[in-house]
Amino acid sequence: PGVFSTVRNIVAEGGVRAMWRGSSATFIRLGLGAGMHFLFIDIAKSVLESPRPDGTAGLGPLTAALVGGAILQMLDRPCR
């Protein structure tokens, strides 16, 4: 029941390709998730950014990244 015995069992039952079964769906989900994360960051930045007199960005980009990540997590994994 260790890692190596599990890998040995998977390879014995399904061959080496069995180690990557399901990876394509994971890669698609990760790619879409990354794109959605950047989309939500841009949306949050446009809502949160306000012009400051001294020209500094303040916490707008950091807050936008946090909000974008939170929205993505709620949409991507609603039951966790």
XYZ file of N, CA and C in Angstrom:
240
model
N 0.788 -1.211 0.000
C 0.000 0.000 0.000
C 0.835 1.283 0.000
N 2.090 1.178 -0.396
C 2.918 2.364 -0.520
C 2.841 2.938 -1.924
N 3.591 4.002 -2.129
C 3.588 4.682 -3.417
C 4.135 3.763 -4.507
N 5.266 3.123 -4.237
C 5.901 2.306 -5.267
C 5.072 1.073 -5.611
N 4.467 0.452 -4.620
C 3.631 -0.711 -4.914
C 2.380 -0.300 -5.691
N 1.847 0.866 -5.403
C 0.688 1.368 -6.149
C 1.064 1.629 -7.603
N 2.209 2.267 -7.825
C 2.671 2.519 -9.193
C 2.896 1.196 -9.910
N 3.519 0.239 -9.242
C 3.746 -1.086 -9.839
C 2.432 -1.744 -10.248
N 1.414 -1.653 -9.380
C 0.107 -2.245 -9.681
C -0.563 -1.569 -10.872
N -0.489 -0.240 -10.924
C -1.103 0.495 -12.042
C -0.433 0.114 -13.347
N 0.898 0.066 -13.357
C 1.634 -0.281 -14.572
C 1.365 -1.733 -14.959
N 1.264 -2.615 -13.972
C 1.004 -4.027 -14.271
C -0.390 -4.220 -14.871
N -1.366 -3.468 -14.378
C -2.736 -3.640 -14.856
C -3.014 -2.919 -16.165
N -2.480 -1.711 -16.340
C -2.842 -0.920 -17.511
C -1.688 -0.457 -18.360
N -0.473 -0.853 -18.025
C 0.683 -0.396 -18.772
C 1.108 0.995 -18.323
N 2.198 1.461 -18.934
C 2.750 2.768 -18.548
C 1.769 3.894 -18.862
N 1.001 3.756 -19.936
C 0.035 4.804 -20.306
C -1.027 5.003 -19.227
N -1.274 3.996 -18.413
C -2.282 4.106 -17.351
C -1.886 5.147 -16.306
N -0.596 5.446 -16.216
C -0.147 6.451 -15.253
C -0.656 7.849 -15.614
N -0.967 8.063 -16.883
C -1.412 9.389 -17.325
C -2.863 9.393 -17.764
N -3.614 8.374 -17.430
C -5.030 8.333 -17.790
C -5.759 9.463 -17.062
N -6.503 10.234 -17.801
C -7.245 11.351 -17.217
C -6.490 12.662 -17.212
N -5.224 12.641 -17.639
C -4.418 13.871 -17.622
C -4.936 14.909 -18.600
N -5.446 14.486 -19.751
C -5.895 15.469 -20.742
C -7.047 16.306 -20.199
N -7.968 15.679 -19.490
C -9.072 16.447 -18.890
C -8.548 17.416 -17.832
N -7.551 16.991 -17.085
C -6.959 17.862 -16.062
C -6.273 19.051 -16.716
N -5.528 18.809 -17.806
C -4.849 19.905 -18.482
C -5.841 20.903 -19.064
N -6.933 20.410 -19.612
C -7.963 21.311 -20.144
C -8.554 22.153 -19.017
N -8.869 21.514 -17.888
C -9.446 22.236 -16.751
C -8.473 23.284 -16.219
N -7.188 22.916 -16.140
C -6.198 23.873 -15.631
C -6.016 25.042 -16.589
N -6.013 24.754 -17.886
C -5.877 25.836 -18.863
C -7.047 26.793 -18.829
N -8.247 26.245 -18.792
C -9.430 27.105 -18.701
C -9.455 27.860 -17.378
N -9.050 27.189 -16.313
C -9.032 27.844 -15.001
C -8.062 29.009 -14.956
N -6.879 28.835 -15.565
C -5.900 29.928 -15.585
C -6.441 31.110 -16.384
N -7.065 30.810 -17.521
C -7.646 31.891 -18.324
C -8.753 32.623 -17.586
N -9.592 31.854 -16.903
C -10.674 32.480 -16.130
C -10.115 33.288 -14.975
N -9.035 32.815 -14.353
C -8.431 33.545 -13.241
C -7.958 34.917 -13.710
N -7.264 34.967 -14.856
C -6.817 36.255 -15.375
C -8.000 37.141 -15.761
N -9.057 36.549 -16.292
C -10.248 37.322 -16.625
C -10.839 37.964 -15.375
N -10.992 37.175 -14.315
C -11.574 37.709 -13.085
C -10.662 38.731 -12.417
N -9.339 38.557 -12.546
C -8.414 39.558 -12.013
C -8.612 40.878 -12.752
N -8.710 40.824 -14.080
C -8.910 42.051 -14.855
C -10.229 42.726 -14.505
N -11.277 41.932 -14.342
C -12.573 42.507 -13.971
C -12.491 43.151 -12.591
N -11.893 42.454 -11.637
C -11.778 42.995 -10.280
C -10.903 44.244 -10.267
N -9.815 44.249 -11.058
C -8.963 45.440 -11.108
C -9.719 46.634 -11.655
N -10.536 46.416 -12.678
C -11.269 47.552 -13.248
C -12.299 48.088 -12.262
N -12.830 47.212 -11.411
C -13.805 47.668 -10.412
C -13.106 48.334 -9.233
N -11.965 47.780 -8.804
C -11.311 48.251 -7.580
C -10.378 49.434 -7.779
N -9.844 49.580 -8.992
C -8.875 50.651 -9.188
C -9.569 52.000 -9.255
N -9.034 52.891 -8.508
C -9.500 54.275 -8.578
C -8.254 55.143 -8.634
N -8.313 56.220 -9.372
C -7.119 57.066 -9.478
C -6.738 57.651 -8.124
N -5.452 57.520 -7.785
C -4.953 58.086 -6.529
C -4.170 59.351 -6.847
N -4.211 60.323 -5.969
C -3.529 61.594 -6.255
C -2.022 61.445 -6.430
N -1.406 60.511 -5.705
C 0.053 60.375 -5.810
C 0.479 59.439 -6.939
N -0.466 58.815 -7.649
C -0.154 57.974 -8.791
C 0.226 56.545 -8.446
N 0.190 56.173 -7.169
C 0.545 54.803 -6.793
C -0.650 53.889 -6.971
N -0.353 52.587 -7.097
C -1.405 51.615 -7.333
C -2.106 51.199 -6.053
N -1.472 51.338 -4.929
C -2.077 50.920 -3.671
C -2.238 49.417 -3.615
N -3.312 48.961 -3.020
C -3.563 47.531 -2.901
C -4.497 47.011 -3.982
N -4.806 47.811 -4.987
C -5.720 47.389 -6.038
C -5.316 46.099 -6.721
N -4.065 45.977 -7.237
C -3.677 44.735 -7.906
C -3.679 43.517 -6.979
N -3.217 43.688 -5.752
C -3.207 42.573 -4.808
C -4.632 42.141 -4.471
N -5.475 43.097 -4.188
C -6.866 42.795 -3.871
C -7.559 42.149 -5.072
N -7.260 42.647 -6.263
C -7.858 42.073 -7.471
C -7.433 40.622 -7.656
N -6.173 40.317 -7.390
C -5.703 38.940 -7.508
C -6.407 38.041 -6.500
N -6.585 38.536 -5.284
C -7.278 37.751 -4.260
C -8.744 37.529 -4.627
N -9.403 38.575 -5.097
C -10.805 38.458 -5.483
C -10.948 37.535 -6.690
N -10.061 37.680 -7.682
C -10.109 36.818 -8.858
C -9.915 35.358 -8.493
N -8.975 35.078 -7.603
C -8.764 33.703 -7.159
C -9.945 33.154 -6.384
N -10.545 33.981 -5.556
C -11.704 33.528 -4.778
C -12.894 33.217 -5.686
N -13.135 34.062 -6.678
C -14.242 33.815 -7.603
C -13.998 32.524 -8.382
N -12.755 32.334 -8.846
C -12.444 31.119 -9.589
C -12.649 29.884 -8.718
N -12.223 29.921 -7.482
C -12.389 28.768 -6.598
C -13.869 28.456 -6.362
N -14.676 29.486 -6.212
C -16.101 29.252 -5.999
C -16.772 28.638 -7.225
N -16.336 29.053 -8.421
C -16.928 28.522 -9.645
C -16.350 27.155 -10.020
N -15.064 26.982 -9.771
C -14.388 25.756 -10.187
C -14.650 24.601 -9.231
N -14.716 24.889 -7.954
C -14.899 23.832 -6.947
C -15.957 24.262 -5.931
N -17.213 24.286 -6.335
C -18.256 24.830 -5.451
C -18.546 24.001 -4.209
N -18.226 22.730 -4.229
C -18.639 21.853 -3.094
C -17.488 21.517 -2.176
N -16.326 22.105 -2.347
C -15.183 21.746 -1.488
C -15.025 22.693 -0.355
